[in-house]
Amino acid sequence: NAGVTQTPKFRVLKTGQSMTLLCAQDMNHEYMYWYRQDPGMGLRLIHYSVGEGTTAKGEVPDGYNVSRLKKQNFLLGLESAAPSQTSVYFCASSFRQGAAYEQYFGPGTRLTVT
Amino acid sequence: ELKVEQNPLFLSMQEGKNYTIYCNYSTTSDRLYWYRQDPGKSLESLFVLLSNGAVKQEGRLMASLDTKARLSTLHITAAVHDLSATYFCAVVSDSGKLIFGQGTTLQVKP
């Protein structure tokens, strides 16, 4: 039981390049989330999904797109990377959304955009 | 809009001392999480506080929740070096999302 995994762990992009971050969970969770973590700001929600085939915007969605084609996978895409997207990205999943349903976090992806 | 604020943001303390980290939030919520993050690592869940007056303890850490004051505290007793990490509180909004505080970086010196 691997929990939540993320691929890749590290990536360096040049401005304008595109990439996709992959999140996978093996806990049969309905809900999945993408956060970014910047120094001194805690984690901020980018996009989330309440089930296969559904996505919704979070607090900071601009410049990102997501897809949830399979229940176990949640992809985060950057179509044209900008230096402001340099951050650590965390994926999380939960059985449901809300108070009693704990989110489980992946190990993170450190992205640098030059 | 729910806002979550922690203080202090940085805490340097001697081993053996006690201290408290505070987490204030701006709108009604009765569900709060505390996480620990080691440098370069992911978030590890420490406590889930589900009701007013809830108190949970694990080793040298004790967390409490006062929903009327919109305040949670994380108390550290007789700190040891292994507790050095960044601690986050996160509050569940009325839409079910987690809103995080800025984090408190704790450095315990021998």
JSON list of C-alpha atoms in Angstrom, two decimals:
[
{"chain": "A", "resi": 1, "resn": "ASN", "atom": "CA", "xyz": [0.00, 0.00, 0.00]},
{"chain": "A", "resi": 2, "resn": "ALA", "atom": "CA", "xyz": [1.93, 3.01, -1.31]},
{"chain": "A", "resi": 3, "resn": "GLY", "atom": "CA", "xyz": [-0.61, 5.69, -0.25]},
{"chain": "A", "resi": 4, "resn": "VAL", "atom": "CA", "xyz": [-0.17, 8.85, -2.33]},
{"chain": "A", "resi": 5, "resn": "THR", "atom": "CA", "xyz": [2.72, 9.00, -4.79]},
{"chain": "A", "resi": 6, "resn": "GLN", "atom": "CA", "xyz": [3.89, 11.84, -7.00]},
{"chain": "A", "resi": 7, "resn": "THR", "atom": "CA", "xyz": [5.96, 11.88, -10.17]},
{"chain": "A", "resi": 8, "resn": "PRO", "atom": "CA", "xyz": [8.46, 13.45, -10.70]},
{"chain": "A", "resi": 9, "resn": "LYS", "atom": "CA", "xyz": [10.14, 14.43, -7.43]},
{"chain": "A", "resi": 10, "resn": "PHE", "atom": "CA", "xyz": [12.15, 17.27, -8.96]},
{"chain": "A", "resi": 11, "resn": "ARG", "atom": "CA", "xyz": [11.96, 19.20, -12.21]},
{"chain": "A", "resi": 12, "resn": "VAL", "atom": "CA", "xyz": [13.57, 22.26, -13.74]},
{"chain": "A", "resi": 13, "resn": "LEU", "atom": "CA", "xyz": [11.73, 24.02, -16.56]},
{"chain": "A", "resi": 14, "resn": "LYS", "atom": "CA", "xyz": [12.49, 26.99, -18.71]},
{"chain": "A", "resi": 15, "resn": "THR", "atom": "CA", "xyz": [9.93, 29.76, -18.99]},
{"chain": "A", "resi": 16, "resn": "GLY", "atom": "CA", "xyz": [7.28, 28.83, -21.53]},
{"chain": "A", "resi": 17, "resn": "GLN", "atom": "CA", "xyz": [7.83, 25.07, -21.35]},
{"chain": "A", "resi": 18, "resn": "SER", "atom": "CA", "xyz": [5.02, 22.74, -20.40]},
{"chain": "A", "resi": 19, "resn": "MET", "atom": "CA", "xyz": [4.87, 19.74, -18.12]},
{"chain": "A", "resi": 20, "resn": "THR", "atom": "CA", "xyz": [2.49, 17.42, -16.31]},
{"chain": "A", "resi": 21, "resn": "LEU", "atom": "CA", "xyz": [2.73, 16.30, -12.71]},
{"chain": "A", "resi": 22, "resn": "LEU", "atom": "CA", "xyz": [1.19, 12.95, -11.88]},
{"chain": "A", "resi": 23, "resn": "CYS", "atom": "CA", "xyz": [-0.45, 12.03, -8.59]},
{"chain": "A", "resi": 24, "resn": "ALA", "atom": "CA", "xyz": [-1.58, 8.48, -7.87]},
{"chain": "A", "resi": 25, "resn": "GLN", "atom": "CA", "xyz": [-3.37, 7.03, -4.84]},
{"chain": "A", "resi": 26, "resn": "ASP", "atom": "CA", "xyz": [-4.19, 3.43, -4.04]},
{"chain": "A", "resi": 27, "resn": "MET", "atom": "CA", "xyz": [-6.66, 4.04, -1.19]},
{"chain": "A", "resi": 28, "resn": "ASN", "atom": "CA", "xyz": [-9.78, 4.22, -3.39]},
{"chain": "A", "resi": 29, "resn": "HIS", "atom": "CA", "xyz": [-10.31, 7.83, -2.30]},
{"chain": "A", "resi": 30, "resn": "GLU", "atom": "CA", "xyz": [-12.97, 9.87, -4.05]},
{"chain": "A", "resi": 31, "resn": "TYR", "atom": "CA", "xyz": [-11.41, 13.28, -3.50]},
{"chain": "A", "resi": 32, "resn": "MET", "atom": "CA", "xyz": [-8.02, 14.47, -4.71]},
{"chain": "A", "resi": 33, "resn": "TYR", "atom": "CA", "xyz": [-6.29, 17.83, -4.38]},
{"chain": "A", "resi": 34, "resn": "TRP", "atom": "CA", "xyz": [-3.33, 19.76, -5.70]},
{"chain": "A", "resi": 35, "resn": "TYR", "atom": "CA", "xyz": [-1.63, 22.33, -3.46]},
{"chain": "A", "resi": 36, "resn": "ARG", "atom": "CA", "xyz": [1.38, 24.55, -3.84]},
{"chain": "A", "resi": 37, "resn": "GLN", "atom": "CA", "xyz": [3.65, 25.49, -0.97]},
{"chain": "A", "resi": 38, "resn": "ASP", "atom": "CA", "xyz": [5.63, 28.69, -0.99]},
{"chain": "A", "resi": 39, "resn": "PRO", "atom": "CA", "xyz": [7.89, 29.99, 1.79]},
{"chain": "A", "resi": 40, "resn": "GLY", "atom": "CA", "xyz": [5.96, 31.65, 4.59]},
{"chain": "A", "resi": 41, "resn": "MET", "atom": "CA", "xyz": [2.55, 30.99, 3.02]},
{"chain": "A", "resi": 42, "resn": "GLY", "atom": "CA", "xyz": [1.53, 27.51, 4.04]},
{"chain": "A", "resi": 43, "resn": "LEU", "atom": "CA", "xyz": [-0.25, 25.37, 1.45]},
{"chain": "A", "resi": 44, "resn": "ARG", "atom": "CA", "xyz": [-2.70, 26.85, -1.03]},
{"chain": "A", "resi": 45, "resn": "LEU", "atom": "CA", "xyz": [-5.26, 24.83, -2.97]},
{"chain": "A", "resi": 46, "resn": "ILE", "atom": "CA", "xyz": [-4.85, 24.95, -6.77]},
{"chain": "A", "resi": 47, "resn": "HIS", "atom": "CA", "xyz": [-7.51, 22.55, -8.04]},
{"chain": "A", "resi": 48, "resn": "TYR", "atom": "CA", "xyz": [-9.38, 19.60, -6.65]},
{"chain": "A", "resi": 49, "resn": "SER", "atom": "CA", "xyz": [-11.56, 16.74, -7.81]},
{"chain": "A", "resi": 50, "resn": "VAL", "atom": "CA", "xyz": [-14.58, 15.21, -6.15]},
{"chain": "A", "resi": 51, "resn": "GLY", "atom": "CA", "xyz": [-14.57, 12.11, -8.31]},
{"chain": "A", "resi": 52, "resn": "GLU", "atom": "CA", "xyz": [-13.53, 10.57, -11.59]},
{"chain": "A", "resi": 53, "resn": "GLY", "atom": "CA", "xyz": [-14.16, 12.93, -14.48]},
{"chain": "A", "resi": 54, "resn": "THR", "atom": "CA", "xyz": [-14.75, 16.01, -12.29]},
{"chain": "A", "resi": 55, "resn": "THR", "atom": "CA", "xyz": [-12.50, 18.93, -11.40]},
{"chain": "A", "resi": 56, "resn": "ALA", "atom": "CA", "xyz": [-12.96, 22.28, -9.67]},
{"chain": "A", "resi": 57, "resn": "LYS", "atom": "CA", "xyz": [-10.93, 25.40, -9.03]},
{"chain": "A", "resi": 58, "resn": "GLY", "atom": "CA", "xyz": [-9.31, 26.12, -5.72]},
{"chain": "A", "resi": 59, "resn": "GLU", "atom": "CA", "xyz": [-7.74, 29.25, -4.32]},
{"chain": "A", "resi": 60, "resn": "VAL", "atom": "CA", "xyz": [-4.95, 29.77, -6.91]},
{"chain": "A", "resi": 61, "resn": "PRO", "atom": "CA", "xyz": [-5.97, 28.03, -10.18]},
{"chain": "A", "resi": 62, "resn": "ASP", "atom": "CA", "xyz": [-4.57, 30.44, -12.77]},
{"chain": "A", "resi": 63, "resn": "GLY", "atom": "CA", "xyz": [-1.89, 28.97, -15.04]},
{"chain": "A", "resi": 64, "resn": "TYR", "atom": "CA", "xyz": [-2.76, 25.36, -14.18]},
{"chain": "A", "resi": 65, "resn": "ASN", "atom": "CA", "xyz": [-5.06, 22.73, -15.62]},
{"chain": "A", "resi": 66, "resn": "VAL", "atom": "CA", "xyz": [-6.03, 19.37, -14.19]},
{"chain": "A", "resi": 67, "resn": "SER", "atom": "CA", "xyz": [-7.62, 16.12, -15.28]},
{"chain": "A", "resi": 68, "resn": "ARG", "atom": "CA", "xyz": [-9.06, 13.12, -13.44]},
{"chain": "A", "resi": 69, "resn": "LEU", "atom": "CA", "xyz": [-9.61, 10.48, -16.11]},
{"chain": "A", "resi": 70, "resn": "LYS", "atom": "CA", "xyz": [-9.14, 7.61, -13.65]},
{"chain": "A", "resi": 71, "resn": "LYS", "atom": "CA", "xyz": [-10.20, 7.57, -10.02]},
{"chain": "A", "resi": 72, "resn": "GLN", "atom": "CA", "xyz": [-6.70, 6.80, -8.80]},
{"chain": "A", "resi": 73, "resn": "ASN", "atom": "CA", "xyz": [-4.89, 9.49, -10.80]},
{"chain": "A", "resi": 74, "resn": "PHE", "atom": "CA", "xyz": [-4.97, 13.28, -10.73]},
{"chain": "A", "resi": 75, "resn": "LEU", "atom": "CA", "xyz": [-2.82, 15.19, -13.20]},
{"chain": "A", "resi": 76, "resn": "LEU", "atom": "CA", "xyz": [-1.66, 18.79, -12.85]},
{"chain": "A", "resi": 77, "resn": "GLY", "atom": "CA", "xyz": [-0.56, 20.53, -16.04]},
{"chain": "A", "resi": 78, "resn": "LEU", "atom": "CA", "xyz": [1.39, 23.69, -16.66]},
{"chain": "A", "resi": 79, "resn": "GLU", "atom": "CA", "xyz": [0.89, 24.76, -20.27]},
{"chain": "A", "resi": 80, "resn": "SER", "atom": "CA", "xyz": [3.40, 27.64, -20.28]},
{"chain": "A", "resi": 81, "resn": "ALA", "atom": "CA", "xyz": [5.52, 27.70, -17.16]},
{"chain": "A", "resi": 82, "resn": "ALA", "atom": "CA", "xyz": [6.39, 31.00, -15.49]},
{"chain": "A", "resi": 83, "resn": "PRO", "atom": "CA", "xyz": [8.98, 31.74, -12.77]},
{"chain": "A", "resi": 84, "resn": "SER", "atom": "CA", "xyz": [6.08, 32.53, -10.42]},
{"chain": "A", "resi": 85, "resn": "GLN", "atom": "CA", "xyz": [5.19, 28.83, -10.57]},
{"chain": "A", "resi": 86, "resn": "THR", "atom": "CA", "xyz": [8.44, 27.86, -8.90]},
{"chain": "A", "resi": 87, "resn": "SER", "atom": "CA", "xyz": [7.17, 26.06, -5.85]},
{"chain": "A", "resi": 88, "resn": "VAL", "atom": "CA", "xyz": [6.75, 22.73, -4.12]},
{"chain": "A", "resi": 89, "resn": "TYR", "atom": "CA", "xyz": [3.61, 20.94, -5.25]},
{"chain": "A", "resi": 90, "resn": "PHE", "atom": "CA", "xyz": [1.75, 18.52, -3.02]},
{"chain": "A", "resi": 91, "resn": "CYS", "atom": "CA", "xyz": [-1.02, 16.17, -3.97]},
{"chain": "A", "resi": 92, "resn": "ALA", "atom": "CA", "xyz": [-3.47, 14.87, -1.39]},
{"chain": "A", "resi": 93, "resn": "SER", "atom": "CA", "xyz": [-6.44, 12.57, -1.30]},
{"chain": "A", "resi": 94, "resn": "SER", "atom": "CA", "xyz": [-9.34, 11.87, 1.03]},
{"chain": "A", "resi": 95, "resn": "PHE", "atom": "CA", "xyz": [-12.27, 9.50, 1.17]},
{"chain": "A", "resi": 96, "resn": "ARG", "atom": "CA", "xyz": [-14.68, 12.42, 1.24]},
{"chain": "A", "resi": 97, "resn": "GLN", "atom": "CA", "xyz": [-14.31, 16.17, 1.64]},
{"chain": "A", "resi": 98, "resn": "GLY", "atom": "CA", "xyz": [-14.88, 17.94, 4.89]},
{"chain": "A", "resi": 99, "resn": "ALA", "atom": "CA", "xyz": [-14.28, 17.84, 8.56]},
{"chain": "A", "resi": 100, "resn": "ALA", "atom": "CA", "xyz": [-14.06, 14.20, 9.42]},
{"chain": "A", "resi": 101, "resn": "TYR", "atom": "CA", "xyz": [-12.22, 13.04, 6.34]},
{"chain": "A", "resi": 102, "resn": "GLU", "atom": "CA", "xyz": [-8.51, 13.39, 6.72]},
{"chain": "A", "resi": 103, "resn": "GLN", "atom": "CA", "xyz": [-6.37, 14.29, 3.74]},
{"chain": "A", "resi": 104, "resn": "TYR", "atom": "CA", "xyz": [-3.30, 12.18, 3.04]},
{"chain": "A", "resi": 105, "resn": "PHE", "atom": "CA", "xyz": [-0.40, 13.94, 1.38]},
{"chain": "A", "resi": 106, "resn": "GLY", "atom": "CA", "xyz": [2.11, 12.80, -1.21]},
{"chain": "A", "resi": 107, "resn": "PRO", "atom": "CA", "xyz": [5.87, 13.41, -0.90]},
{"chain": "A", "resi": 108, "resn": "GLY", "atom": "CA", "xyz": [5.86, 16.56, -3.04]},
{"chain": "A", "resi": 109, "resn": "THR", "atom": "CA", "xyz": [7.36, 17.72, -6.34]},
{"chain": "A", "resi": 110, "resn": "ARG", "atom": "CA", "xyz": [9.91, 20.52, -6.29]},
{"chain": "A", "resi": 111, "resn": "LEU", "atom": "CA", "xyz": [9.56, 22.58, -9.47]},
{"chain": "A", "resi": 112, "resn": "THR", "atom": "CA", "xyz": [11.93, 25.35, -10.52]},
{"chain": "A", "resi": 113, "resn": "VAL", "atom": "CA", "xyz": [11.12, 27.57, -13.49]},
{"chain": "A", "resi": 114, "resn": "THR", "atom": "CA", "xyz": [14.04, 29.59, -14.81]},
{"chain": "B", "resi": 1, "resn": "GLU", "atom": "CA", "xyz": [-13.42, 34.21, 3.59]},
{"chain": "B", "resi": 2, "resn": "LEU", "atom": "CA", "xyz": [-11.72, 31.98, 6.10]},
{"chain": "B", "resi": 3, "resn": "LYS", "atom": "CA", "xyz": [-8.25, 33.11, 7.14]},
{"chain": "B", "resi": 4, "resn": "VAL", "atom": "CA", "xyz": [-5.90, 31.17, 9.38]},
{"chain": "B", "resi": 5, "resn": "GLU", "atom": "CA", "xyz": [-3.02, 32.82, 11.21]},
{"chain": "B", "resi": 6, "resn": "GLN", "atom": "CA", "xyz": [-0.31, 31.20, 13.26]},
{"chain": "B", "resi": 7, "resn": "ASN", "atom": "CA", "xyz": [2.08, 32.78, 15.69]},
{"chain": "B", "resi": 8, "resn": "PRO", "atom": "CA", "xyz": [4.87, 32.84, 16.15]},
{"chain": "B", "resi": 9, "resn": "LEU", "atom": "CA", "xyz": [6.16, 32.08, 12.64]},
{"chain": "B", "resi": 10, "resn": "PHE", "atom": "CA", "xyz": [9.58, 31.16, 13.96]},
{"chain": "B", "resi": 11, "resn": "LEU", "atom": "CA", "xyz": [10.49, 29.83, 17.37]},
{"chain": "B", "resi": 12, "resn": "SER", "atom": "CA", "xyz": [13.93, 29.03, 18.69]},
{"chain": "B", "resi": 13, "resn": "MET", "atom": "CA", "xyz": [13.96, 27.38, 22.07]},
{"chain": "B", "resi": 14, "resn": "GLN", "atom": "CA", "xyz": [16.23, 25.49, 24.39]},
{"chain": "B", "resi": 15, "resn": "GLU", "atom": "CA", "xyz": [15.78, 21.82, 25.09]},
{"chain": "B", "resi": 16, "resn": "GLY", "atom": "CA", "xyz": [13.73, 21.22, 28.19]},
{"chain": "B", "resi": 17, "resn": "LYS", "atom": "CA", "xyz": [11.66, 24.39, 27.86]},
{"chain": "B", "resi": 18, "resn": "ASN", "atom": "CA", "xyz": [7.91, 24.69, 27.32]},
{"chain": "B", "resi": 19, "resn": "TYR", "atom": "CA", "xyz": [6.21, 26.78, 24.69]},
{"chain": "B", "resi": 20, "resn": "THR", "atom": "CA", "xyz": [2.90, 27.26, 22.88]},
{"chain": "B", "resi": 21, "resn": "ILE", "atom": "CA", "xyz": [2.08, 27.83, 19.22]},
{"chain": "B", "resi": 22, "resn": "TYR", "atom": "CA", "xyz": [-1.18, 29.64, 18.51]},
{"chain": "B", "resi": 23, "resn": "CYS", "atom": "CA", "xyz": [-3.56, 29.20, 15.59]},
{"chain": "B", "resi": 24, "resn": "ASN", "atom": "CA", "xyz": [-6.34, 31.76, 15.11]},
{"chain": "B", "resi": 25, "resn": "TYR", "atom": "CA", "xyz": [-9.01, 31.53, 12.43]},
{"chain": "B", "resi": 26, "resn": "SER", "atom": "CA", "xyz": [-11.49, 34.09, 11.21]},
{"chain": "B", "resi": 27, "resn": "THR", "atom": "CA", "xyz": [-14.82, 32.34, 10.69]},
{"chain": "B", "resi": 28, "resn": "THR", "atom": "CA", "xyz": [-16.75, 29.56, 12.32]},
{"chain": "B", "resi": 29, "resn": "SER", "atom": "CA", "xyz": [-15.30, 26.11, 12.07]},
{"chain": "B", "resi": 30, "resn": "ASP", "atom": "CA", "xyz": [-15.22, 23.27, 14.52]},
{"chain": "B", "resi": 31, "resn": "ARG", "atom": "CA", "xyz": [-12.70, 21.08, 12.77]},
{"chain": "B", "resi": 32, "resn": "LEU", "atom": "CA", "xyz": [-8.98, 21.68, 12.88]},
{"chain": "B", "resi": 33, "resn": "TYR", "atom": "CA", "xyz": [-5.86, 19.72, 12.00]},
{"chain": "B", "resi": 34, "resn": "TRP", "atom": "CA", "xyz": [-2.25, 20.03, 13.10]},
{"chain": "B", "resi": 35, "resn": "TYR", "atom": "CA", "xyz": [0.51, 18.80, 10.78]},
{"chain": "B", "resi": 36, "resn": "ARG", "atom": "CA", "xyz": [4.24, 18.45, 11.11]},
{"chain": "B", "resi": 37, "resn": "GLN", "atom": "CA", "xyz": [6.63, 18.94, 8.19]},
{"chain": "B", "resi": 38, "resn": "ASP", "atom": "CA", "xyz": [10.34, 18.09, 8.28]},
{"chain": "B", "resi": 39, "resn": "PRO", "atom": "CA", "xyz": [12.62, 19.91, 5.80]},
{"chain": "B", "resi": 40, "resn": "GLY", "atom": "CA", "xyz": [12.14, 18.59, 2.29]},
{"chain": "B", "resi": 41, "resn": "LYS", "atom": "CA", "xyz": [9.44, 16.18, 3.41]},
{"chain": "B", "resi": 42, "resn": "SER", "atom": "CA", "xyz": [5.68, 15.92, 3.16]},
{"chain": "B", "resi": 43, "resn": "LEU", "atom": "CA", "xyz": [3.11, 16.74, 5.82]},
{"chain": "B", "resi": 44, "resn": "GLU", "atom": "CA", "xyz": [2.50, 14.31, 8.64]},
{"chain": "B", "resi": 45, "resn": "SER", "atom": "CA", "xyz": [-0.81, 14.47, 10.46]},
{"chain": "B", "resi": 46, "resn": "LEU", "atom": "CA", "xyz": [-0.44, 15.03, 14.21]},
{"chain": "B", "resi": 47, "resn": "PHE", "atom": "CA", "xyz": [-3.90, 15.80, 15.55]},
{"chain": "B", "resi": 48, "resn": "VAL", "atom": "CA", "xyz": [-7.49, 16.12, 14.41]},
{"chain": "B", "resi": 49, "resn": "LEU", "atom": "CA", "xyz": [-9.62, 18.26, 16.72]},
{"chain": "B", "resi": 50, "resn": "LEU", "atom": "CA", "xyz": [-13.31, 17.77, 16.10]},
{"chain": "B", "resi": 51, "resn": "SER", "atom": "CA", "xyz": [-15.21, 19.69, 18.76]},
{"chain": "B", "resi": 52, "resn": "ASN", "atom": "CA", "xyz": [-15.08, 22.61, 21.13]},
{"chain": "B", "resi": 53, "resn": "GLY", "atom": "CA", "xyz": [-12.89, 21.85, 24.12]},
{"chain": "B", "resi": 54, "resn": "ALA", "atom": "CA", "xyz": [-11.17, 18.93, 22.41]},
{"chain": "B", "resi": 55, "resn": "VAL", "atom": "CA", "xyz": [-7.74, 18.16, 23.77]},
{"chain": "B", "resi": 56, "resn": "LYS", "atom": "CA", "xyz": [-5.34, 15.59, 22.34]},
{"chain": "B", "resi": 57, "resn": "GLN", "atom": "CA", "xyz": [-1.87, 14.62, 23.48]},
{"chain": "B", "resi": 58, "resn": "GLU", "atom": "CA", "xyz": [0.92, 12.67, 21.88]},
{"chain": "B", "resi": 59, "resn": "GLY", "atom": "CA", "xyz": [4.22, 12.53, 23.71]},
{"chain": "B", "resi": 60, "resn": "ARG", "atom": "CA", "xyz": [5.46, 16.06, 24.38]},
{"chain": "B", "resi": 61, "resn": "LEU", "atom": "CA", "xyz": [2.80, 17.70, 22.18]},
{"chain": "B", "resi": 62, "resn": "MET", "atom": "CA", "xyz": [-0.70, 18.65, 23.29]},
{"chain": "B", "resi": 63, "resn": "ALA", "atom": "CA", "xyz": [-3.29, 20.33, 21.08]},
{"chain": "B", "resi": 64, "resn": "SER", "atom": "CA", "xyz": [-6.54, 21.99, 22.12]},
{"chain": "B", "resi": 65, "resn": "LEU", "atom": "CA", "xyz": [-9.43, 23.68, 20.37]},
{"chain": "B", "resi": 66, "resn": "ASP", "atom": "CA", "xyz": [-11.66, 26.55, 21.52]},
{"chain": "B", "resi": 67, "resn": "THR", "atom": "CA", "xyz": [-14.24, 27.09, 18.78]},
{"chain": "B", "resi": 68, "resn": "LYS", "atom": "CA", "xyz": [-15.82, 30.06, 20.55]},
{"chain": "B", "resi": 69, "resn": "ALA", "atom": "CA", "xyz": [-12.51, 31.93, 20.61]},
{"chain": "B", "resi": 70, "resn": "ARG", "atom": "CA", "xyz": [-11.60, 30.50, 17.17]},
{"chain": "B", "resi": 71, "resn": "LEU", "atom": "CA", "xyz": [-8.29, 29.44, 18.61]},
{"chain": "B", "resi": 72, "resn": "SER", "atom": "CA", "xyz": [-6.23, 26.30, 18.73]},
{"chain": "B", "resi": 73, "resn": "THR", "atom": "CA", "xyz": [-2.99, 25.85, 20.64]},
{"chain": "B", "resi": 74, "resn": "LEU", "atom": "CA", "xyz": [-0.15, 23.38, 20.25]},
{"chain": "B", "resi": 75, "resn": "HIS", "atom": "CA", "xyz": [1.75, 23.13, 23.51]},
{"chain": "B", "resi": 76, "resn": "ILE", "atom": "CA", "xyz": [5.25, 21.73, 23.64]},
{"chain": "B", "resi": 77, "resn": "THR", "atom": "CA", "xyz": [6.44, 20.32, 26.93]},
{"chain": "B", "resi": 78, "resn": "ALA", "atom": "CA", "xyz": [10.14, 19.87, 27.74]},
{"chain": "B", "resi": 79, "resn": "ALA", "atom": "CA", "xyz": [11.21, 20.27, 24.13]},
{"chain": "B", "resi": 80, "resn": "VAL", "atom": "CA", "xyz": [13.77, 17.94, 22.58]},
{"chain": "B", "resi": 81, "resn": "HIS", "atom": "CA", "xyz": [15.79, 18.37, 19.40]},
{"chain": "B", "resi": 82, "resn": "ASP", "atom": "CA", "xyz": [13.67, 15.79, 17.55]},
{"chain": "B", "resi": 83, "resn": "LEU", "atom": "CA", "xyz": [10.72, 18.17, 17.70]},
{"chain": "B", "resi": 84, "resn": "SER", "atom": "CA", "xyz": [12.50, 20.62, 15.39]},
{"chain": "B", "resi": 85, "resn": "ALA", "atom": "CA", "xyz": [10.21, 20.97, 12.34]},
{"chain": "B", "resi": 86, "resn": "THR", "atom": "CA", "xyz": [7.59, 23.24, 10.84]},
{"chain": "B", "resi": 87, "resn": "TYR", "atom": "CA", "xyz": [4.12, 22.92, 12.29]},
{"chain": "B", "resi": 88, "resn": "PHE", "atom": "CA", "xyz": [0.97, 23.83, 10.40]},
{"chain": "B", "resi": 89, "resn": "CYS", "atom": "CA", "xyz": [-2.58, 24.20, 11.54]},
{"chain": "B", "resi": 90, "resn": "ALA", "atom": "CA", "xyz": [-5.36, 23.82, 8.97]},
{"chain": "B", "resi": 91, "resn": "VAL", "atom": "CA", "xyz": [-9.03, 24.63, 9.39]},
{"chain": "B", "resi": 92, "resn": "VAL", "atom": "CA", "xyz": [-11.92, 23.14, 7.45]},
{"chain": "B", "resi": 93, "resn": "SER", "atom": "CA", "xyz": [-13.95, 25.82, 5.70]},
{"chain": "B", "resi": 94, "resn": "ASP", "atom": "CA", "xyz": [-17.73, 25.68, 5.31]},
{"chain": "B", "resi": 95, "resn": "SER", "atom": "CA", "xyz": [-17.19, 24.39, 1.77]},
{"chain": "B", "resi": 96, "resn": "GLY", "atom": "CA", "xyz": [-15.15, 21.50, 3.14]},
{"chain": "B", "resi": 97, "resn": "LYS", "atom": "CA", "xyz": [-11.74, 22.70, 2.02]},
{"chain": "B", "resi": 98, "resn": "LEU", "atom": "CA", "xyz": [-8.64, 22.87, 4.19]},
{"chain": "B", "resi": 99, "resn": "ILE", "atom": "CA", "xyz": [-7.24, 26.36, 4.76]},
{"chain": "B", "resi": 100, "resn": "PHE", "atom": "CA", "xyz": [-3.69, 26.35, 6.09]},
{"chain": "B", "resi": 101, "resn": "GLY", "atom": "CA", "xyz": [-1.86, 28.71, 8.40]},
{"chain": "B", "resi": 102, "resn": "GLN", "atom": "CA", "xyz": [1.55, 30.05, 7.40]},
{"chain": "B", "resi": 103, "resn": "GLY", "atom": "CA", "xyz": [3.40, 27.50, 9.49]},
{"chain": "B", "resi": 104, "resn": "THR", "atom": "CA", "xyz": [5.59, 27.84, 12.59]},
{"chain": "B", "resi": 105, "resn": "THR", "atom": "CA", "xyz": [9.20, 26.76, 12.25]},
{"chain": "B", "resi": 106, "resn": "LEU", "atom": "CA", "xyz": [10.44, 25.35, 15.54]},
{"chain": "B", "resi": 107, "resn": "GLN", "atom": "CA", "xyz": [14.13, 25.06, 16.24]},
{"chain": "B", "resi": 108, "resn": "VAL", "atom": "CA", "xyz": [15.10, 23.28, 19.45]},
{"chain": "B", "resi": 109, "resn": "LYS", "atom": "CA", "xyz": [18.67, 23.89, 20.55]},
{"chain": "B", "resi": 110, "resn": "PRO", "atom": "CA", "xyz": [20.60, 21.61, 22.89]}
]
